[in-house]
Amino acid sequence: MTSRTAAPLTRRRSRLMALLGAEVNAGDLVFRGVAALFAITIVLVLGAMAIQMWVAARPSIAHSGWRFIVGRDWDPVRDSFGALPFIYGTLVSSLLALGIAVPVSLGVAVFLTELAPPWLRSPVSFLVELLAAVPSVIYGLWGIFALAPFLRNHLEPFLGKTLGFLPLFQGPHQGFGMLAGGIILAIMITPTISSVSREVLRAVPETLREGALALGCTRWEALRHTILPYARSGIVGAIILGLGRALGETMAITMVIGNRADISASLFAPGYTMASVIANEFTEATGDIYLGALAEIGLLLFAVTLILNVVARLLVWRVGRAPEGARG
């Protein structure tokens, strides 16, 4: 074989190896193919879920169109469906949960990574992560028997007396409502935000901490001006992951939010979420349009949750890929 004919063969072989990877062993190639198949399967399952929900939602889409998103009337008897009260309830309860959980979660993450003594970090980390292992129905039962009575008898009257001039804290004190749902969600998403934030803070190069302290910064100044700016994108990603968890939560918030399709400015008033209406009314849905309306709500929730998780993963990945010494 001459050098003129060997060169094209070498190039083709290089292209083939670049396509297959660096493995030259047949077993490695098979293992890589099987692992890739598993990864592709996940993508196919997500695509199949989206397609199936789209097919199921087509009667509602054809019947209501864009009015479904902005409509406020939910009347299955008259085939009149509007998802705005459920979108409102989902957004308000999730944002309220973020407002409560984010300061607590960041405080826990900062304490465990920057301030806690080594002997205390593992036990506290274990207890925080244990909250994520508690079934949501347990949170719901705790909300019914402990949280709702406390809100009805103590917290809501206090908020009504002190901040009753605001529309957020007006109305009867029932215990069950948007405030109870937001508190339950805040407890449930705290482990997610704190765990991811803790890992992001651990990824901050030690040289940044040492440099800030060497320049005369206090622990607080080093944290505020060096560590947190570096980890900002990852912390935002952790918050978005917590928001995705709050948007998709079903059982716990269904048990305490009151389940009334209404839009009210008061946090004391009952509300309804997108996940709750699917769980409560799916077994009662008999007509195609009724089933399609619930499927369309599920499709909207699926799309929002998927987008938020993708954005969060990209932000966390950005922190992990940042060069040493860079800022987030």
mmCIF file of C-alpha atoms in Angstrom, residues 60 69 185 231 237 266 287 296 303 327:
data_model
loop_
_atom_site.group_PDB
_atom_site.id
_atom_site.type_symbol
_atom_site.label_atom_id
_atom_site.label_comp_id
_atom_site.label_asym_id
_atom_site.label_seq_id
_atom_site.Cartn_x
_atom_site.Cartn_y
_atom_site.Cartn_z
ATOM 1 C CA SER A 60 -60.140 21.987 24.934
ATOM 2 C CA ILE A 69 -55.558 30.999 29.674
ATOM 3 C CA LEU A 185 -44.415 24.874 50.098
ATOM 4 C CA ALA A 231 -21.776 32.009 43.305
ATOM 5 C CA GLY A 237 -30.302 28.319 39.693
ATOM 6 C CA SER A 266 -55.922 38.432 50.403
ATOM 7 C CA GLY A 287 -66.751 14.821 28.761
ATOM 8 C CA GLU A 296 -54.296 21.499 28.923
ATOM 9 C CA ALA A 303 -43.956 23.300 29.989
ATOM 10 C CA ARG A 327 -17.174 35.922 39.333
#
